[in-house]
Every structure is written in C-alpha cells, then in structure tokens.
XYZ file of C-alpha atoms in Angstrom:
562
model
C 0.000 0.000 0.000
C 1.405 3.415 -0.853
C 0.464 7.003 -0.282
C 0.761 9.210 -3.332
C 2.139 12.672 -2.644
C 1.484 15.163 -5.452
C 3.227 18.520 -5.486
C 3.568 21.379 -7.867
C 7.297 21.862 -8.463
C 7.403 24.341 -11.321
C 4.874 26.798 -12.760
C 3.382 24.378 -15.314
C 5.034 21.118 -14.270
C 3.621 18.673 -11.727
C 5.788 15.929 -10.250
C 4.669 13.086 -8.093
C 6.299 11.642 -5.009
C 5.268 8.245 -3.763
C 5.610 7.296 -0.155
C 4.844 3.773 0.954
C 3.032 3.365 4.248
C 3.758 -0.022 5.760
C 0.333 -1.142 6.900
C -0.263 -4.755 7.822
C -3.471 -6.402 6.677
C -3.816 -8.257 9.959
C -4.283 -7.360 13.598
C -2.604 -9.237 16.449
C -4.419 -10.360 19.565
C -2.948 -10.790 23.034
C -2.098 -14.448 22.416
C -0.172 -13.451 19.267
C -2.684 -15.130 16.950
C -3.407 -13.300 13.714
C -6.969 -12.545 12.585
C -8.566 -10.541 9.784
C -11.554 -8.244 9.998
C -13.957 -6.884 7.414
C -14.769 -3.248 6.738
C -18.246 -2.257 7.912
C -20.295 0.904 7.767
C -18.905 1.817 11.188
C -15.550 2.361 9.521
C -17.207 4.748 7.073
C -18.647 6.719 9.980
C -15.172 7.118 11.434
C -14.268 8.990 8.263
C -14.527 12.785 8.467
C -17.424 14.190 6.414
C -18.883 17.634 5.759
C -22.016 19.473 4.612
C -22.114 22.697 2.614
C -24.035 25.679 4.024
C -24.809 28.735 1.891
C -25.858 31.912 3.686
C -26.474 29.860 6.813
C -28.879 27.439 5.105
C -28.313 23.717 4.792
C -27.928 22.291 1.290
C -28.030 18.713 0.062
C -24.423 19.127 -1.130
C -21.688 17.306 0.745
C -17.930 17.754 0.622
C -15.257 15.130 0.069
C -12.655 16.429 2.485
C -9.045 16.426 1.315
C -7.430 17.472 4.586
C -7.931 19.864 7.474
C -7.819 22.860 5.140
C -9.558 21.903 1.876
C -12.154 19.710 0.224
C -13.974 18.928 -3.004
C -17.539 20.097 -3.668
C -19.698 19.865 -6.778
C -19.350 23.088 -8.771
C -23.081 22.967 -9.502
C -23.760 23.529 -5.782
C -22.188 27.002 -5.848
C -23.823 30.313 -6.720
C -22.563 31.988 -9.882
C -22.637 35.522 -11.238
C -22.066 35.011 -14.917
C -19.138 32.606 -15.226
C -17.669 33.407 -11.797
C -18.566 32.186 -8.347
C -20.562 34.712 -6.343
C -18.218 35.270 -3.401
C -20.637 37.687 -1.746
C -22.411 34.602 -0.424
C -21.377 33.032 2.859
C -20.058 29.517 2.160
C -19.394 27.240 5.144
C -18.561 23.592 5.790
C -19.996 21.830 8.845
C -17.563 18.992 9.522
C -18.326 15.850 11.517
C -14.974 14.709 12.862
C -15.941 11.056 13.236
C -18.526 8.676 14.607
C -20.666 9.064 17.717
C -19.536 11.735 20.128
C -16.811 13.100 17.870
C -16.930 16.894 17.765
C -18.454 19.026 15.030
C -16.635 22.067 13.688
C -17.735 24.793 11.279
C -15.278 26.266 8.800
C -15.761 29.389 6.683
C -14.732 28.869 3.070
C -12.223 31.518 2.060
C -11.305 30.412 -1.454
C -13.080 28.521 -4.253
C -11.467 27.187 -7.440
C -13.837 25.698 -10.016
C -12.379 23.233 -12.505
C -11.461 25.264 -15.610
C -13.299 22.842 -17.925
C -16.507 22.660 -15.909
C -19.553 22.694 -18.204
C -22.777 23.661 -16.455
C -24.792 22.385 -19.419
C -23.500 18.819 -19.556
C -22.049 18.602 -16.005
C -18.643 17.294 -17.130
C -15.824 18.168 -14.678
C -18.446 19.142 -12.089
C -15.933 19.806 -9.301
C -14.478 22.681 -7.308
C -11.790 22.856 -4.626
C -12.764 24.903 -1.571
C -10.274 26.097 1.039
C -11.096 26.948 4.640
C -7.584 27.536 5.929
C -4.282 28.959 4.775
C -2.722 25.505 4.418
C 0.179 26.341 6.682
C -0.802 23.915 9.421
C -2.413 20.739 8.080
C -3.451 18.564 11.025
C -4.943 15.557 9.247
C -5.543 14.050 5.789
C -8.416 12.119 4.301
C -7.500 9.501 1.734
C -9.033 9.348 -1.724
C -9.290 5.951 -3.418
C -7.496 5.673 -6.745
C -7.726 1.983 -7.792
C -11.335 0.888 -8.535
C -10.310 -2.761 -8.764
C -9.664 -2.742 -5.004
C -13.087 -1.396 -4.065
C -14.856 -4.429 -2.650
C -17.936 -2.421 -1.803
C -19.274 1.112 -2.248
C -21.202 3.019 0.416
C -23.436 5.861 -0.760
C -23.828 8.216 2.211
C -26.427 10.874 3.034
C -25.779 13.202 5.953
C -28.116 15.930 7.202
C -28.594 18.212 10.183
C -31.522 17.969 12.553
C -30.890 21.535 13.606
C -28.577 23.946 11.809
C -27.944 26.502 14.601
C -27.047 23.820 17.158
C -25.205 21.693 14.562
C -27.133 18.585 15.589
C -26.770 15.684 13.160
C -29.488 13.367 11.918
C -28.894 9.645 11.559
C -26.584 8.725 8.703
C -28.260 7.013 5.767
C -26.105 4.513 3.880
C -26.794 2.494 0.758
C -24.383 -0.183 -0.417
C -23.942 -1.305 -4.013
C -21.282 -2.084 -6.604
C -23.572 -2.617 -9.594
C -24.291 -0.164 -12.385
C -27.667 -0.330 -14.192
C -27.519 -0.659 -17.969
C -29.871 2.297 -18.358
C -27.210 4.719 -17.093
C -25.823 4.970 -20.631
C -29.185 6.014 -22.032
C -30.028 8.916 -19.732
C -26.856 11.074 -19.551
C -24.659 12.207 -22.444
C -21.793 13.074 -20.081
C -21.852 9.558 -18.634
C -22.059 7.992 -22.093
C -18.933 9.947 -23.112
C -17.071 9.273 -19.837
C -18.325 6.045 -18.230
C -15.070 5.531 -16.284
C -15.385 8.925 -14.588
C -18.781 8.289 -12.972
C -20.655 5.940 -10.697
C -24.379 5.492 -11.376
C -27.405 3.816 -9.777
C -31.098 4.270 -8.938
C -30.742 4.581 -5.162
C -32.147 7.670 -3.433
C -33.088 8.964 0.007
C -36.119 10.998 1.049
C -35.696 14.748 1.322
C -35.668 16.050 4.900
C -37.836 18.974 3.794
C -40.388 17.180 1.632
C -40.793 13.455 2.111
C -42.635 13.178 -1.192
C -39.300 13.879 -2.918
C -36.387 11.513 -3.382
C -32.898 12.936 -3.676
C -29.541 11.283 -4.423
C -26.851 10.521 -1.886
C -24.046 13.028 -1.257
C -20.711 11.218 -1.062
C -19.454 7.739 -1.916
C -16.906 5.750 0.095
C -15.088 2.567 -0.905
C -14.549 -0.370 1.419
C -11.112 -1.790 0.703
C -10.950 -5.103 2.507
C -9.898 -6.101 4.972
C -9.627 -2.870 6.938
C -9.481 0.343 4.902
C -11.887 3.044 3.734
C -11.422 5.855 1.217
C -13.685 8.554 -0.201
C -14.093 8.111 -3.962
C -16.928 10.236 -5.432
C -19.353 13.175 -5.103
C -22.853 13.530 -6.519
C -22.808 15.336 -9.861
C -26.292 15.219 -11.393
C -29.489 13.198 -11.739
C -31.335 12.264 -14.922
C -35.121 12.105 -14.587
C -37.570 10.735 -17.127
C -39.967 13.539 -16.303
C -39.775 17.046 -14.913
C -39.513 16.652 -11.139
C -37.400 14.955 -8.497
C -40.668 14.513 -6.592
C -42.380 12.447 -9.287
C -42.642 8.678 -9.561
C -40.695 8.762 -12.829
C -37.492 6.831 -13.433
C -34.427 8.562 -11.953
C -30.730 7.786 -12.359
C -28.078 9.425 -10.184
C -24.485 10.087 -11.291
C -21.416 10.592 -9.067
C -18.083 12.089 -10.207
C -15.029 9.962 -9.383
C -12.285 12.040 -7.734
C -9.230 9.953 -8.618
C -8.365 11.709 -11.890
C -8.579 15.180 -10.301
C -5.967 14.683 -7.565
C -3.167 16.295 -9.565
C -5.337 19.298 -10.421
C -6.288 19.707 -6.739
C -2.649 19.381 -5.633
C -1.649 22.026 -8.150
C -4.429 24.314 -6.970
C -3.541 23.888 -3.288
C 0.213 23.730 -3.839
C 0.535 20.813 -1.455
C 0.362 17.009 -1.358
C -2.917 15.152 -1.703
C -3.490 11.800 -0.012
C -4.339 9.106 -2.554
C -4.936 5.604 -1.226
C -4.013 2.343 -2.945
C -3.564 -1.089 -1.389
C -1.281 -2.513 -4.063
C 2.117 -0.793 -3.895
C 2.848 -1.777 -7.492
C -0.197 0.046 -8.863
C 0.926 2.651 -11.394
C -1.095 5.850 -11.274
C 0.037 9.164 -12.764
C -2.812 11.666 -12.904
C -2.511 14.797 -15.001
C -3.054 18.215 -13.437
C -4.844 19.303 -16.621
C -7.129 16.281 -16.712
C -10.570 16.892 -18.182
C -13.448 14.650 -19.168
C -14.397 14.297 -22.789
C -16.932 16.863 -23.936
C -20.496 15.642 -24.210
C -23.436 16.557 -26.387
C -25.552 19.357 -24.963
C -28.670 18.187 -26.742
C -31.247 16.910 -24.312
C -32.236 13.273 -24.419
C -35.894 13.016 -25.335
C -38.033 13.013 -22.202
C -35.084 13.421 -19.795
C -34.360 16.425 -17.557
C -31.131 16.928 -15.604
C -31.185 18.010 -11.960
C -28.060 19.091 -10.088
C -26.825 21.330 -7.310
C -28.780 21.809 -4.093
C -31.679 19.361 -4.299
C -33.373 20.886 -1.243
C -33.752 24.189 -3.093
C -35.562 22.364 -5.910
C -38.131 20.690 -3.657
C -41.664 22.137 -4.012
C -41.688 22.862 -0.288
C -45.118 23.392 1.232
C -44.993 26.639 3.208
C -47.504 25.211 5.669
C -45.052 22.544 6.826
C -43.901 23.185 10.363
C -40.301 23.364 11.474
C -40.717 19.872 12.947
C -40.114 18.346 9.534
C -36.610 19.764 9.819
C -36.027 17.385 12.716
C -37.448 14.359 10.930
C -34.591 12.127 9.731
C -35.127 11.152 6.132
C -35.452 7.533 5.100
C -33.492 5.983 2.276
C -34.633 3.995 -0.713
C -32.684 1.517 -2.770
C -33.038 -1.582 -4.950
C -33.994 -4.970 -3.580
C -32.400 -8.223 -4.598
C -33.605 -10.269 -7.550
C -36.102 -12.142 -5.416
C -37.602 -8.954 -4.072
C -36.731 -9.858 -0.478
C -34.256 -7.640 1.392
C -31.371 -9.468 3.019
C -29.658 -8.880 6.368
C -27.091 -6.092 6.454
C -24.589 -4.521 8.801
C -25.305 -1.542 11.009
C -23.875 0.481 13.824
C -27.083 -0.198 15.730
C -27.491 -2.697 18.545
C -29.829 -5.288 17.146
C -32.790 -3.042 16.447
C -35.051 -3.735 13.505
C -35.074 -1.707 10.345
C -37.340 -1.294 7.353
C -35.992 -2.451 4.036
C -36.368 0.076 1.248
C -37.189 -0.705 -2.320
C -35.951 0.441 -5.676
C -36.556 4.160 -5.732
C -37.805 4.032 -9.295
C -39.077 0.519 -9.844
C -41.561 1.294 -12.611
C -40.393 1.009 -16.206
C -40.515 3.931 -18.611
C -41.822 3.824 -22.147
C -38.561 5.240 -23.504
C -36.351 2.616 -21.896
C -35.865 -1.005 -21.082
C -36.383 -2.876 -17.828
C -35.611 -0.872 -14.723
C -33.687 -3.575 -12.930
C -30.769 -3.644 -15.351
C -27.650 -5.126 -13.852
C -28.530 -3.955 -10.375
C -31.083 -6.667 -9.704
C -28.850 -8.365 -7.147
C -28.816 -5.505 -4.719
C -29.871 -6.095 -1.159
C -30.921 -3.337 1.139
C -32.088 -2.278 4.576
C -33.049 1.006 6.142
C -32.198 3.125 9.145
C -32.262 1.593 12.624
C -34.039 3.359 15.439
C -36.443 5.243 13.182
C -39.745 4.530 11.534
C -40.356 6.540 8.443
C -43.035 6.551 5.801
C -42.227 5.568 2.240
C -43.714 7.077 -0.952
C -45.333 5.705 -4.017
C -43.427 2.586 -5.239
C -41.372 2.329 -2.033
C -44.277 1.068 0.044
C -45.033 -1.859 -2.253
C -42.127 -4.113 -1.172
C -41.221 -2.793 2.251
C -40.536 -5.404 4.890
C -38.787 -5.713 8.208
C -35.454 -7.463 8.536
C -33.141 -8.022 11.456
C -29.837 -6.182 11.202
C -27.026 -8.681 10.985
C -23.309 -8.719 10.231
C -21.876 -7.544 6.945
C -20.696 -10.407 4.791
C -17.502 -10.150 2.795
C -18.676 -8.550 -0.428
C -15.609 -9.665 -2.323
C -16.851 -13.259 -2.126
C -20.401 -13.049 -3.418
C -20.598 -9.740 -5.270
C -23.915 -8.928 -3.668
C -24.664 -5.427 -2.468
C -26.327 -4.077 0.609
C -27.756 -0.999 2.266
C -26.945 0.020 5.819
C -28.520 2.633 8.032
C -27.002 3.885 11.170
C -27.956 5.698 14.329
C -25.259 8.049 15.558
C -25.258 9.318 19.130
C -24.726 13.054 19.408
C -23.157 14.112 22.679
C -22.646 17.580 21.243
C -26.390 18.203 21.378
C -28.796 18.570 24.282
C -31.729 17.577 22.074
C -32.917 14.279 23.527
C -35.293 13.668 20.641
C -32.557 13.270 18.043
C -33.041 10.365 15.683
C -36.701 9.870 16.438
C -38.696 9.276 13.325
C -41.721 11.205 12.194
C -44.826 9.760 10.656
C -45.966 11.119 7.348
C -49.314 12.953 7.584
C -50.453 11.036 4.512
C -49.979 7.748 6.370
C -52.492 8.979 8.959
C -54.952 10.857 6.761
C -55.521 8.126 4.162
C -56.612 5.390 6.662
C -58.888 7.900 8.426
C -60.531 8.836 5.116
C -61.006 5.144 4.253
C -62.656 4.445 7.635
C -64.949 7.465 7.219
C -65.976 6.312 3.738
C -66.709 2.781 4.987
C -68.806 4.036 7.909
C -70.607 6.565 5.714
C -71.356 3.936 3.063
C -72.719 1.518 5.663
C -74.907 4.303 7.086
C -76.321 5.136 3.660
C -77.130 1.472 2.958
C -78.864 1.124 6.354
C -80.897 4.306 5.770
C -82.020 3.226 2.288
C -83.095 -0.195 3.544
C -84.936 1.343 6.498
C -86.799 3.766 4.232
C -87.735 0.940 1.891
C -89.070 -1.158 4.773
C -91.080 1.764 6.135
C -92.601 2.398 2.707
C -93.562 -1.255 2.380
C -95.221 -1.240 5.811
C -97.090 1.964 4.937
C -98.356 0.515 1.643
C -99.452 -2.734 3.310
C -101.387 -0.808 5.954
C -103.078 1.291 3.260
C -104.061 -1.788 1.242
C -105.509 -3.476 4.312
C -107.587 -0.375 5.125
C -108.941 -0.250 1.556
C -109.914 -3.909 1.706
C -111.814 -3.370 4.957
C -113.650 -0.355 3.464
C -114.631 -2.397 0.408
C -116.116 -5.117 2.620
C -118.185 -2.560 4.542
C -119.756 -1.203 1.302
C -121.134 -4.583 0.176
C -124.994 -4.551 0.363
C -126.781 -7.897 0.181
C -129.496 -8.273 -2.481
C -133.035 -9.256 -1.559
C -135.090 -11.569 -3.674
C -138.535 -11.710 -2.154
C -140.674 -14.662 -3.025
C -137.768 -16.371 -4.789
C -136.723 -19.912 -4.192
C -133.386 -20.677 -2.620
C -132.101 -22.399 -5.750
C -132.872 -19.349 -7.899
C -130.987 -17.073 -5.575
C -127.984 -19.414 -5.466
C -127.940 -19.635 -9.246
C -127.895 -15.870 -9.441
C -124.929 -15.443 -7.116
C -123.008 -18.187 -8.824
C -123.471 -16.409 -12.130
C -121.998 -13.200 -10.614
C -118.937 -14.796 -8.974
C -115.853 -14.121 -11.152
C -113.946 -16.866 -9.335
C -116.642 -19.509 -9.971
C -115.254 -21.942 -12.555
C -118.831 -22.906 -13.465
C -119.769 -19.348 -14.437
C -121.035 -19.125 -17.990
C -119.801 -16.627 -20.533
C -123.209 -14.929 -20.379
C -124.455 -15.238 -16.861
C -128.147 -15.910 -16.401
C -130.209 -13.052 -15.171
C -132.508 -13.754 -12.295
C -136.145 -14.278 -13.304
C -138.232 -11.146 -13.134
C -140.177 -10.654 -10.021
C -143.914 -10.921 -10.783
C -145.974 -7.861 -9.857
C -147.900 -7.883 -6.719
C -151.611 -8.598 -7.220
C -153.952 -5.701 -6.280
C -155.196 -5.887 -2.842
C -158.988 -5.710 -2.300
C -160.301 -2.799 -0.328
C -160.401 -3.531 3.298
C -162.881 -2.214 5.814
C -161.561 -0.928 8.993
C -163.529 -0.578 12.147
C -163.041 2.723 13.773
C -162.072 2.476 17.299
C -164.182 4.221 19.720
C -162.991 7.682 20.471
C -164.290 10.024 22.981
C -164.372 13.511 21.684
C -166.121 16.249 23.532
C -168.165 13.601 25.313
C -169.741 12.501 22.001
C -169.680 8.799 21.256
C -169.131 7.623 17.659
C -169.860 4.043 16.820
C -170.268 3.616 13.083
C -168.423 1.773 10.264
C -165.653 3.549 8.252
C -165.133 2.932 4.542
C -161.764 3.841 2.928
C -162.039 6.392 0.191
C -160.731 5.949 -3.304
C -157.346 7.439 -4.174
C -158.950 9.240 -7.080
C -159.976 12.772 -6.348
C -163.647 13.289 -7.234
C -163.950 16.845 -6.088
C -165.783 15.946 -2.930
C -164.229 15.663 0.399
C-alpha cells in the first residue's frame, strides 16, 4: 500500500512523489494469533465528512474532504454571477470529525477554485476545490481511493442536520452497491462519453424537507478489505424521465469519481494530496490538466437533468412546520432479484429496520427494464427510526433483522446500511426519532370514514324501503276493509233458494262454473192488487160525544168531494 504525494514543483510542471506506508493487513491479539476483519459501515462513519451551508442554510451538497484545510464540492452547488462564483455569499462547511460523540466544527470557506473545464450544461468536470484555511498547518488528511479494482464495496452516504444553529446531526443514511444499471448509458450524455469517470445507480433517500421527494446521496466511500476506507466520489447530477425529483418517474443518479482530479487539486492547493491504494505496485500518474471528454448538450428526449442543491428544488409546502426539519429522512434503494431484502450490517445494537425498495421501480416507455444489472442488490433502512415511504417504495417494504456484513468480495452482492449516531454535542434528547408522514395517517382515516358513511347510507335506504312497504301494506288493508263494509246484500222476495244461489253463482268471477253470459234472475212478478179492506173505527171520545159507526176507505182518485 502506498500514499501518493502530489506537489507542484514548477509553474506548469507537476511531479509526483510516492511514499509507501507499511500497513499490515492483519491485527494481532494478546495471544499473538493473527486474525482478519472486514470493513463495515462503522468504519465509514469514522471517516470525516462535511455538509455545505450557503448563507447559513443547509444544502443537500456534501464535501469530500481532502485534509484539514480543503475539500472537493460539486461546482453545480455554488452560486454563480455570470461565469464566476458569487463570493458575496457566505459559504461554510460543517464537519463531523468522526462517529458518535466526535466533535463538530464549522469552517468558513475563504477560497473557491472551479475546474477550468466545468460545463454547467452537460455537467462534465463538475468539481471545485474549496479552502477553509491557509494551508500552513495541516493537522490531518483524508485519503481518496485511486484503484477501482480494489473497491470491494461502495457506500453511498447521506448526511443531514436535525438543527442547523445547534449543529445537531441526523442519523446517517447509507446504501451499499457495486452494480451499475444498464440504463445509465441512455439517460446522460456526459456519462455515455465518460463512463469511467462516474458511478451510477437508482438509489435515493427521502428529502428532509419534503418526504414526497427523493434525492440522491451526497458522497461515496469505498470499502477496501480487509480494513481500509477511502472517499471516492461526489454527486454530480441526476437524470429524470420527467420534470420533477418529486415524481414517480425513473431517476438515475451520477457521481463524479475524484481519482483523476488529484493532480489538479494538488496544483491548486500547492501541497500534497493523499491518494490511497492497497497494491504498492499500482501505477497511477494523474494529469493536473485532466478533463473529461466533452459531451453533447442536446437533451435526451423526455429526460431532464437536476443538479446542485436538491433541497432548493423541492416544491416545499410553506404550511409545513419546522418539525419536519427534525425528521430524519429515510433511504430507498433496490432490492435483490427475489424482491426480499437481506440482512445487512449496522452500527445499531440489534434493532429492527425497514428495508427500502428500488426508488424508481416502474419502467418507462422510452427505456428497457428498470432492474438492469442492479437486480442483485440487497438493502435495509435506518435503525431506530420509523419513516413513511412514498409511491413505489411502500409496495415491497418489509422488516429485517440487522445482521453482520458479509464479505462482499466473495459473493458480489450489495447491501444498504442505516445507522444511528449518538450526538453528545447536542442537548436535544429527541434526536433520531422518526416522524410519521401525515399522509400515512390521513388516508386510513378517510377510508374508515368512507366505509362508515357507506354503511350508514345502505342502512338508511333499507330502512326507508321497509317503512314504505309497511305503509303501503297498511293502506291496502284499510282499503280492503272499506270495500267489505260497502257490500250490500241483495233481496229476492218470493224467490226460491235455488234461484238465488244460481244468481250469485253467475256473478262470482272466481266460480269456474260461471257461464260466458251469466243468467239473469227471473223477473219478479208484480204484486196482485189488494182488495179494499174495511176498517172498524175504534171508539174515540171527543167532547163527550160517542161515535160508533163503520168507516169505509175512500178511493185514491180525487172526485172533487171531500
């Protein structure tokens, strides 16, 4: 293993000095036995990392630190006035000095040098060197990986602050993968022209400001087994088949490899840069004038490029409270070919975590299958937090126990790890607690209300129908009783019983023996004239006169005499 020292010796000439660091690949125990260990995400957390602040506001842009006085940032994260960086802005780096209770320091950026061949249209050479010290007293170095063949695993890292003024950190989100989807060539002209200068995948994490939006990771670290870690890349740009990072469209994220820019950075800083390689015989001679190949500026049909501060591009709802600032974001990444997440390593202590899914699992009409060559990925999410997923994420989420990291050099599989960091530099006891998306609460409540309301409507309709039926039955019964009361029996004086029965049978519509022309009852013969009858006048006493004489009824014909 050797450490490459790169210095500017003459005005336009760069020479390289190589110094070999004798570093054994084994560690000795007390009984003098020799054992090997594997790199885990904990080793990545021990690496110093930084976030870029502009005018006191957090950005999604991270810095790949070079040493205690300088670092790389994506040029697209800076503010420009014309072709020059706007130095009236306040640029700062918030640096986490290691894992757990390691201190946090804030450095003011005093100098910015953008790569001379940076193209803001195609995002080639999307790098800048920022300085936050005079370089006279370098206290520590970070090492930058230079031999991709030694990178047994890649860790895509997302850092964020729970609270900017207090410099309180959220949990680190880590996604592990070494595969590159085939579709990466189709979505970015700069990648197609320079495939060896980029890393690419689908993986994304949820924005801390708007959890409907997925954003790429910030920095990429390489695990160099058995015991070393090096920073290797920074996010450059994202290609979206659509017009928003908050859509469910296919998204591919591209990361600029730093290895070829070490000589340029050393020339800019006028001091040595730490480049890490495990094989001492590896020949690497970067050029201080290195530049990517130019790429076509014509847009790929249906694809938009997003770069720079992703938080500034979120359609942030002004009604969101400041609490969302303290909600650690959740990551998303591909699952393995079987769709079942596999156990992964974590800095946690056996807690359970939710396994994310492919951030953009749906296929697009302009491209082939989404899985590409990354179908073997395995993933898990952050321990100690419970976060809502969006859209396609929720479809394949499952819980998996956090286990130990297997040696990735043996099986080639990939993994995602999420970590809970303790922050002793903060008095906020709620750090790392997860928030629940309002949508996850509102949607079930709406469904329950709809079910109850629908059941109530059905019950009301049935009740009304039953009441109407009862009302109609009561009305029909009353009409039938009224009809029975109106029936008047017919009288047939001087008629025989058989004649009367024959008459009623002829009038009965339900009598099967009724004839087509019912018989009419025989006419009733007229009554014979009655002979005049003589009546005997009763004796009346009127005025004491006695009348006792016969009385003859008079004729009904008027004869003029009384």
